[in-house]
Every structure is written in structure tokens, then in C-alpha cells.
Coordinates of C-alpha atoms and ligand atoms in Angstrom, one line a residue:
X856 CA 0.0 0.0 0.0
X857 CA 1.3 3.7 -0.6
X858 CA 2.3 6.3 1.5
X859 CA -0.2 9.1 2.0
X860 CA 1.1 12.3 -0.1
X861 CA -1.7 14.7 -0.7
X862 CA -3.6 17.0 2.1
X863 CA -6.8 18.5 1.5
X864 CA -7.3 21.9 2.6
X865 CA -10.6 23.1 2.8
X866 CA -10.5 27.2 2.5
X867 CA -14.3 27.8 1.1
X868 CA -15.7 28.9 4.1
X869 CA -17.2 32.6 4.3
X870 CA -15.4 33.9 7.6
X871 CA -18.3 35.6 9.1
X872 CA -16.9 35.5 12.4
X873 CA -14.0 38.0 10.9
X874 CA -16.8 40.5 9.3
X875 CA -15.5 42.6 8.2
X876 CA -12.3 42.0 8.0
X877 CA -12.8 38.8 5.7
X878 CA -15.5 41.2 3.5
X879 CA -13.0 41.0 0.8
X880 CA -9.8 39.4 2.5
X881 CA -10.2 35.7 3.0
X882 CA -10.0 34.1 6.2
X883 CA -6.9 32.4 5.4
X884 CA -4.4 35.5 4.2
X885 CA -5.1 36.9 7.7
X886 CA -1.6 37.2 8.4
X887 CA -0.3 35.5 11.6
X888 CA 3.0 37.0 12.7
X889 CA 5.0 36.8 9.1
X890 CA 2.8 34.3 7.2
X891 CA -1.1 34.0 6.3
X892 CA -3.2 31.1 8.5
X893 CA -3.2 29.1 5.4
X894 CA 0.8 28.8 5.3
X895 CA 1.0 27.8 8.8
X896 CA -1.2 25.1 7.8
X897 CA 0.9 24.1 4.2
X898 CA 3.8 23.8 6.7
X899 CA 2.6 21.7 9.2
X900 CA 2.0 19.0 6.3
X901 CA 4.9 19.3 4.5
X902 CA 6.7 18.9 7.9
X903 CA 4.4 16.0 8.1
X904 CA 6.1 14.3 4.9
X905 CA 3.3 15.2 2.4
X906 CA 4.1 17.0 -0.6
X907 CA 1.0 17.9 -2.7
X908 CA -1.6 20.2 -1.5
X909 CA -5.2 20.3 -2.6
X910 CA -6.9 23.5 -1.8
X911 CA -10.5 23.6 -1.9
X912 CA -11.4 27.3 -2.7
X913 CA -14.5 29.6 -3.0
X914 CA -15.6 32.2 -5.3
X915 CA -12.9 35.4 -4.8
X916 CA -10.6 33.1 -2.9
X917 CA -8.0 33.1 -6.0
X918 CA -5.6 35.0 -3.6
X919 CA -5.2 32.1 -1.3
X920 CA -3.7 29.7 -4.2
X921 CA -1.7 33.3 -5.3
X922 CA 0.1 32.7 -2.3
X923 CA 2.0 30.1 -3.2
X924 CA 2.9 30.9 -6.9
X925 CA 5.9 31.9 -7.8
X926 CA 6.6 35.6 -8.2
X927 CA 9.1 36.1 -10.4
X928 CA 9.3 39.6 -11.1
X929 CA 9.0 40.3 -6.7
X930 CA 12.0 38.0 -6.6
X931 CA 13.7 39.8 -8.9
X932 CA 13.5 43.1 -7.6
X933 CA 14.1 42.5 -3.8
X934 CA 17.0 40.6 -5.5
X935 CA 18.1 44.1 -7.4
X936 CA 17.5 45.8 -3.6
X937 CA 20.2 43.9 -2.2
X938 CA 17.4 41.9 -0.3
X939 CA 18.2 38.6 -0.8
X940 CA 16.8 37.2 2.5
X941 CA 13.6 38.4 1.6
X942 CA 14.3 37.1 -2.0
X943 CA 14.8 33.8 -0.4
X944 CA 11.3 33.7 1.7
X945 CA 9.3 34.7 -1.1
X946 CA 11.1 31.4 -3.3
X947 CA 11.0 29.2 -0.7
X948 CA 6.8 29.8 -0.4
X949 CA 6.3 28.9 -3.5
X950 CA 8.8 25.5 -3.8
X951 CA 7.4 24.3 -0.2
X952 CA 4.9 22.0 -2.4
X953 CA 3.2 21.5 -5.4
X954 CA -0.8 23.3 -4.8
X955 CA -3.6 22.6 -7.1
X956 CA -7.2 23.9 -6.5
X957 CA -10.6 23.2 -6.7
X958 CA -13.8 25.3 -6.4
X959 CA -16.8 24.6 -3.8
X960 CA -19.0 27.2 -5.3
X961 CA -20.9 27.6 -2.0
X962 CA -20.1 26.7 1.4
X963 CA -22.4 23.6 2.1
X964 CA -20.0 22.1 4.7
X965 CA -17.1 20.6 5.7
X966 CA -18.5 17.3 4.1
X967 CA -19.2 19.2 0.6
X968 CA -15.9 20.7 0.7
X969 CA -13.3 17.5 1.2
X970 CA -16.0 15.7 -1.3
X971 CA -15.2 18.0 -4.4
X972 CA -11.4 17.3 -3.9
X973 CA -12.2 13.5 -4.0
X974 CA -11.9 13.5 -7.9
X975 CA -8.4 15.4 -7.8
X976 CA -7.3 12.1 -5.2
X977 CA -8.6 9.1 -6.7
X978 CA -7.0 6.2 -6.6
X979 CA -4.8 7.2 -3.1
X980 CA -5.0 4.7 -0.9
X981 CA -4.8 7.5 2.0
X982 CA -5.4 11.4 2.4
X983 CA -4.9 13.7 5.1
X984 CA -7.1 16.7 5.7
X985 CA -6.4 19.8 7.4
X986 CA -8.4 23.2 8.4
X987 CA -6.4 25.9 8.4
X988 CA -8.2 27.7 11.2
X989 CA -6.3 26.0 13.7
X990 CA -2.4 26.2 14.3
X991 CA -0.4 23.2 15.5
X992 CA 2.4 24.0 18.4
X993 CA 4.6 21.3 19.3
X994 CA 7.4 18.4 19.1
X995 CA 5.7 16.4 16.3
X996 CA 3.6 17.9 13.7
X997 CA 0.2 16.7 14.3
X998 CA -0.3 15.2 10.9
X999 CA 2.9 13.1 11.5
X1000 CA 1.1 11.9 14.4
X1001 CA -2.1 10.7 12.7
X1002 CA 0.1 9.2 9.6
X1003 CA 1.8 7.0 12.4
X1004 CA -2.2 5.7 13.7
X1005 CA -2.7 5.0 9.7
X1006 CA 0.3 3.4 9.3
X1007 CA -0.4 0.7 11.2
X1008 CA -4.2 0.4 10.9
X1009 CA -4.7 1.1 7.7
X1010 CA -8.2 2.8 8.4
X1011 CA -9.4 6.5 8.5
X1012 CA -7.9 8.4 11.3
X1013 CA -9.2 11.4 13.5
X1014 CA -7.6 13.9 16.1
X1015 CA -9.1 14.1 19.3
X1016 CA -8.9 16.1 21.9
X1017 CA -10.7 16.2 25.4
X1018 CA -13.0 19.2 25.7
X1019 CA -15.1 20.8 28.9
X1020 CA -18.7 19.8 28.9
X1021 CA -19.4 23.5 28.8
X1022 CA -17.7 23.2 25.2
X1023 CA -18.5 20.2 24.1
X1024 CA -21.4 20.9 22.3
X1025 CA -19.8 23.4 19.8
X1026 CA -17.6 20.1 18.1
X1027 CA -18.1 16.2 16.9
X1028 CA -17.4 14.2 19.4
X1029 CA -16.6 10.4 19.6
X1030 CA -17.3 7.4 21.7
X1031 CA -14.7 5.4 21.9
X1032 CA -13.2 2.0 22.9
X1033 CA -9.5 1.2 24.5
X1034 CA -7.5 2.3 26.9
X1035 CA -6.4 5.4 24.5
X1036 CA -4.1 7.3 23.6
X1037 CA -5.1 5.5 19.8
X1038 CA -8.3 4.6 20.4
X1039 CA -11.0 2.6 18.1
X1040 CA -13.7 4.6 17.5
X1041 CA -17.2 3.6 17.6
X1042 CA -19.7 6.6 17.1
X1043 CA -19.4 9.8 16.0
X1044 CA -22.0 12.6 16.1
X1045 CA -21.5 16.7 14.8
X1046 CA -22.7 19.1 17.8
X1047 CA -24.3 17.3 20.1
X1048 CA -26.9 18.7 23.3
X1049 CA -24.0 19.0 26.2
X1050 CA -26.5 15.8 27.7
X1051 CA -26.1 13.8 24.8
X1052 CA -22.2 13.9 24.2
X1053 CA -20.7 10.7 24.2
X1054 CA -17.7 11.4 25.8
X1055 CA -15.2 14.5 26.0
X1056 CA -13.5 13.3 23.2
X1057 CA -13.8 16.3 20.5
X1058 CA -12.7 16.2 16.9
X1059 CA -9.8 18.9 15.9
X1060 CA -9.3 19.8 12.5
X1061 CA -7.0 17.0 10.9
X1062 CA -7.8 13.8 9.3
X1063 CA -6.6 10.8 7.3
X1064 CA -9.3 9.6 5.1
X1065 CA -9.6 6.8 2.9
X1066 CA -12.1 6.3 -0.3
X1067 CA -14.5 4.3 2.0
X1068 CA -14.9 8.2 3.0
X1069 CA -15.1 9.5 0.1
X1070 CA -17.6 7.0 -1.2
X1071 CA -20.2 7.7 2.3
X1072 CA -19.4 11.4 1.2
X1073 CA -21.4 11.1 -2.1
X1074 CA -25.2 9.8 -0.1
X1075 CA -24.3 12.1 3.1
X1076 CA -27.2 14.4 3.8
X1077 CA -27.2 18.1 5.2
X1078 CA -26.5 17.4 9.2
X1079 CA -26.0 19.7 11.6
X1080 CA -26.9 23.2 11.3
X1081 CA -28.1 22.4 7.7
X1082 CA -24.5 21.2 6.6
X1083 CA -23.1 18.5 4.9
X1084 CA -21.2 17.1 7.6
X1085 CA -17.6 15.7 7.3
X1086 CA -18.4 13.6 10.5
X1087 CA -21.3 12.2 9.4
X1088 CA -19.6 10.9 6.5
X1089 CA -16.9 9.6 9.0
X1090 CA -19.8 7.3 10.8
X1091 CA -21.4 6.0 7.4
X1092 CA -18.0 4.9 6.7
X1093 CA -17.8 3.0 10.6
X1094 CA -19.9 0.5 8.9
X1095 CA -17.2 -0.2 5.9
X1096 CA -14.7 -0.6 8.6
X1097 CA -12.6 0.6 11.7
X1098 CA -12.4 4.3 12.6
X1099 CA -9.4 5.2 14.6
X1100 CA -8.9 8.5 16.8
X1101 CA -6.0 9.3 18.4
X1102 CA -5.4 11.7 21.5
X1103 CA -2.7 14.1 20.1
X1104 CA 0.4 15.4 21.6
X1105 CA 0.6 19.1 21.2
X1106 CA -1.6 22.6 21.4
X1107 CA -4.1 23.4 18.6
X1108 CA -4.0 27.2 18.5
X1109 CA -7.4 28.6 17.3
X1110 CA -7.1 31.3 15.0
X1111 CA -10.5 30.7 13.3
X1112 CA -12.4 33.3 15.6
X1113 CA -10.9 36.9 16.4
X1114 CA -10.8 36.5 20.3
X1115 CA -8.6 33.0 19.3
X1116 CA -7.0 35.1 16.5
X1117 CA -5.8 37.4 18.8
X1118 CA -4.8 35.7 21.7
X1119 CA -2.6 33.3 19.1
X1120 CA -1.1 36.3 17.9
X1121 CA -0.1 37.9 21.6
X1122 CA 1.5 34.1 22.5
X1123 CA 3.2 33.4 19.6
X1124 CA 4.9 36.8 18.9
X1125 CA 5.6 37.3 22.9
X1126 CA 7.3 34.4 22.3
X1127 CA 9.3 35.3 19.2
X1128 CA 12.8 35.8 19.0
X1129 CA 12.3 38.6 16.5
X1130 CA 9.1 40.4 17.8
X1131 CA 9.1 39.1 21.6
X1132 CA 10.7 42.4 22.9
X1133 CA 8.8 44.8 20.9
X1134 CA 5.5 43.3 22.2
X1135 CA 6.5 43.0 25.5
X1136 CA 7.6 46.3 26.0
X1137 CA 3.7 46.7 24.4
X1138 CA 2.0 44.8 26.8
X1139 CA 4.2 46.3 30.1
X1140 CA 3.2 50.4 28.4
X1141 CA -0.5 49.0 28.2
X1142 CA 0.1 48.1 32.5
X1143 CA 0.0 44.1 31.6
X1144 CA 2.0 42.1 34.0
X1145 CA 4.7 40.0 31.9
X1146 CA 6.7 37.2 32.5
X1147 CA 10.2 38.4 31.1
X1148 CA 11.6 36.2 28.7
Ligands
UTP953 P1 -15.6 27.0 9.7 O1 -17.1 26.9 9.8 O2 -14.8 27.2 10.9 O3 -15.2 28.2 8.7 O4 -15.0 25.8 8.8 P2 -16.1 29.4 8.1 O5 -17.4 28.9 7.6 O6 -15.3 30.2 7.2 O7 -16.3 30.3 9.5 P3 -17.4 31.3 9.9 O8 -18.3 30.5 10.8 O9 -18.1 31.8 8.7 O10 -16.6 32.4 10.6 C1 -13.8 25.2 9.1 C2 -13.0 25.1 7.8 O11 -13.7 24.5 6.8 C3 -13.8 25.3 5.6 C4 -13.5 26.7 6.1 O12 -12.9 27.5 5.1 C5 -12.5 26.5 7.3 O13 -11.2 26.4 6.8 N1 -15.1 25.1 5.0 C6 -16.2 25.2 5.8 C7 -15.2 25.0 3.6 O14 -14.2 24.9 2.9 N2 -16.4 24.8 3.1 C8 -17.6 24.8 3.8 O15 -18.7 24.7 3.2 C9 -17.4 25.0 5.2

């Protein structure tokens, strides 16, 4: 059997909850320190081993697939400049993997949107899926970590993550069977009442999914909040075979609201070698307590 190669980002989504910031901007060129969400993303799979990235895009969301083009002409003048750092970030963007692209020409759901890059994956025994809107922190990219789960069992894999039952309601969430922390699952349902949660097992935004998947995807019905629901493919698919979820190592950072957005922004650049004393010199003239670096 292969190796999985390809990730599927989904990037059709509307971004109401950045109005209106995303009015004309999508969601995934918000820039976080540097880079746009959606490179964050592209590097956590390519650090993951994969090397081909499927974007699923929206109507006006040519910019995010612009991203990772080359630019000759940019290159060439910050060359002329004498900027040949910059030079080299701007090359390196575009040669981190090979994108292609496809259109969900309305945002009917997660479901809808990983179903429409099915035809640009045929034939691969194994795909990982990742949403943007959340960033990975720590030692092993979090794909890598769900690749190893697949690697032995051969079977879709989710990431979990346990969740307070004052939150549990706004994800899917699993039951589950084992000991953990790779655990077979047995149910899943999308946004369920806080009283009927199975566990405190939420899904986080990577996958590896197989065709059997794919295949549920084409008879899945609007779910959830009127959605086509990548989940609810995820438990047609149970009765093909095994699920498997596995309890991560790591932090997922949200930045797919603005309170996350900004709170990822103020850890990760306090934190930076480059910004860290600019920002905390911020937060101390604002009266915020610090901890010095
Ligand atoms: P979200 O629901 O968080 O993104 O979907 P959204 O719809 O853009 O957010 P709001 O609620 O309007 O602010 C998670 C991921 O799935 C993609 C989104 O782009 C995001 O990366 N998505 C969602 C699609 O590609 N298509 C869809 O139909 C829905």
C-alpha cells in the first residue's frame, strides 16, 4: 500500500466571524506574525512528509492559491535591492509543495468541501485533511502523528482532543473503545446537546481519510446546522470498517475566531525571538503584567 502524499485543505468557508475584516480578504491570508493562517497550515503538512496540497477554494478566494505561486518579477527586484533574505522567503513559499485547486461554489460544509477534492485524489489509498483555522504547536507535527495511527491500521484516522462539557457541544465528538491514547472509535456525532455527548472526546481539525470516505461522502445528507457534515460521512464509513482517533500530543491554536486570532497572535509573537521584545515592552506600556523572557 502507498504512502499518503496529498492533504486537502478546505479554505471555502465565508469567515463571518471576521466581518468585516474577511469582506473582501479571506480568512486564510489573515496574516499571523509573518505568514497567512493558510501557510502555517501548508507547513505543518509538509513537515508532516506530504508534498501535494489540494486546496479547496471559493468564489474570490483566488488570492489564497496566489500565495503560493511563484513571483518572479518580486523576486527579482528584492534581488536588485540587495534583499536577498527576503528574496529567499518569497522562493521558498512557492517551492514548499506543489498546490492545485478546486472550487466549492458555495459553502455547504465541511463534508461538501473534502467531497469535491475526491476526484483530484482518486486512486490514493490514503489522504490527510487539514483546516487551516487551527495552528499546530509542538514536538511532532500533528499530521505526523495521525500518519503514524494510519500506518499501522490502515483505516481513517481522526484527532481528538478532550474538551469541557461546557464546550463540548460546539464540536463532533466520539465514543470510543481502549484504553487510549489511539483509540478505536465507535460513534461519532457533529454538535451534540451537552447531555447527549458521548464522551469528551472532541474532533480537531485534521484527518486521514480513505475512499470508503469519500464513497459515504457522495449519499451524506445536510447534518447539523443544515450542513453536509464531514463527520457524518466519518460514521457511514464505521460500517465499511474501523475508525481510529488518536489523543494528540501538542496545542491546537485557534485562530478561526478573532478572540482565538488574537490571543494566538499575543503568545506566539511574545514568544518570538524577532518580535518578543517589541511586544512585550507593548504589553508592560498597556500596564500588563509580563513574564520576562
Ligand atoms: P468554519 O465553519 O470554521 O469556517 O469551517 P467558516 O465557515 O469560514 O467560518 P465562519 O463560521 O463563517 O466564521 C472550518 C474550515 O472548513 C472550511 C473553512 O474554510 C474552514 O477552513 N469550509 C467550511 C469549507 O471549505 N467549506 C464549507 O462549506 C465550510
Amino acid at each position: 500500500m502507498g504512502a499518503v502524499t496529498t492533504v486537502i485543505i478546505p479554505a471555502a468557508g465565508r469567515g463571518t466571524r471576521f466581518l468585516p475584516a474577511t469582506k473582501a480578504l479571506p480568512k486564510e491570508l489573515i496574516p499571523v506574525l509573518d505568514r497567512p493562517v493558510v501557510q502555517w497550515g501548508v507547513e505543518e503538512a509538509v513537515a508532516a512528509g506530504l508534498r501535494r496540497a489540494v486546496l479547496v477554494l471559493g468564489p474570490g478566494k483566488d488570492g489564497v492559491a496566489a500565495h503560493f505561486a511563484p513571483d518572479r518579477e518580486l523576486e527579482e527586484a528584492l534581488a536588485q535591492a540587495g534583499r536577498a533574505e527576503l528574496e529567499a522567503v518569497v522562493r521558498a513559499i512557492a517551492e514548499l509543495t506543489s498546490v492545485d485547486t478546486v472550487e466549492q461554489p458555495e459553502p455547504l460544509g465541511l463534508g461538501d468541501a473534502v467531497r469535491r477534492a475526491g476526484e483530484l485524489v482518486r486512486g490514493e489509498p490514503g489522504v490527510a485533511v487539514l483546516l487551516p483555522d487551527d495552528l499546530y504547536v509542538g514536538p511532532r507535527p500533528l499530521l505526523a502523528q495521525l500518519l503514524d495511527a494510519y500506518r499501522i491500521h490502515r483505516c481513517p484516522v481522526v484527532a481528538l482532543r478532550r474538551c469541557p462539557p461546557e464546550a463540548i457541544s460546539r464540536y463532533g465528538v466520539v465514543a470510543v473503545e481502549g484504553p487510549g491514547p489511539v483509540f478505536r472509535v465507535t460513534d461519532l456525532v457533529e454538535k451534540p446537546a451537552r447531555e447527549a455527548a458521548p464522551s469528551d472526546l472532541a474532533l480537531m481539525g485534521r484527518y486521514i481519510l480513505t475512499p470508503a470516505v469519500f464513497a459515504a461522502l457522495e449519499t451524506t445528507t445536510p447534518g447539523a446546522g443544515g450542513e453536509i457534515q464531514l463527520t457524518d460521512g466519518l460514521r457511514s464509513a464505521l460500517a465499511a470498517g474501523p475508525v481510529v482517533g488518536v489523543e494528540y500530543q501538542g496545542t491546537l491554536l485557534d485562530v478561526g475566531t478573532l478572540e482565538g486570532w488574537i490571543q494566538t497572535l499575543v503568545q506566539l509573537a511574545a514568544t518570538d525571538p524577532r518580535l518578543g521584545p517589541a511586544v512585550r515592552e507593548g504589553l508592560r506600556a498597556a500596564g500588563l503584567a509580563v513574564v520576562p523572557a
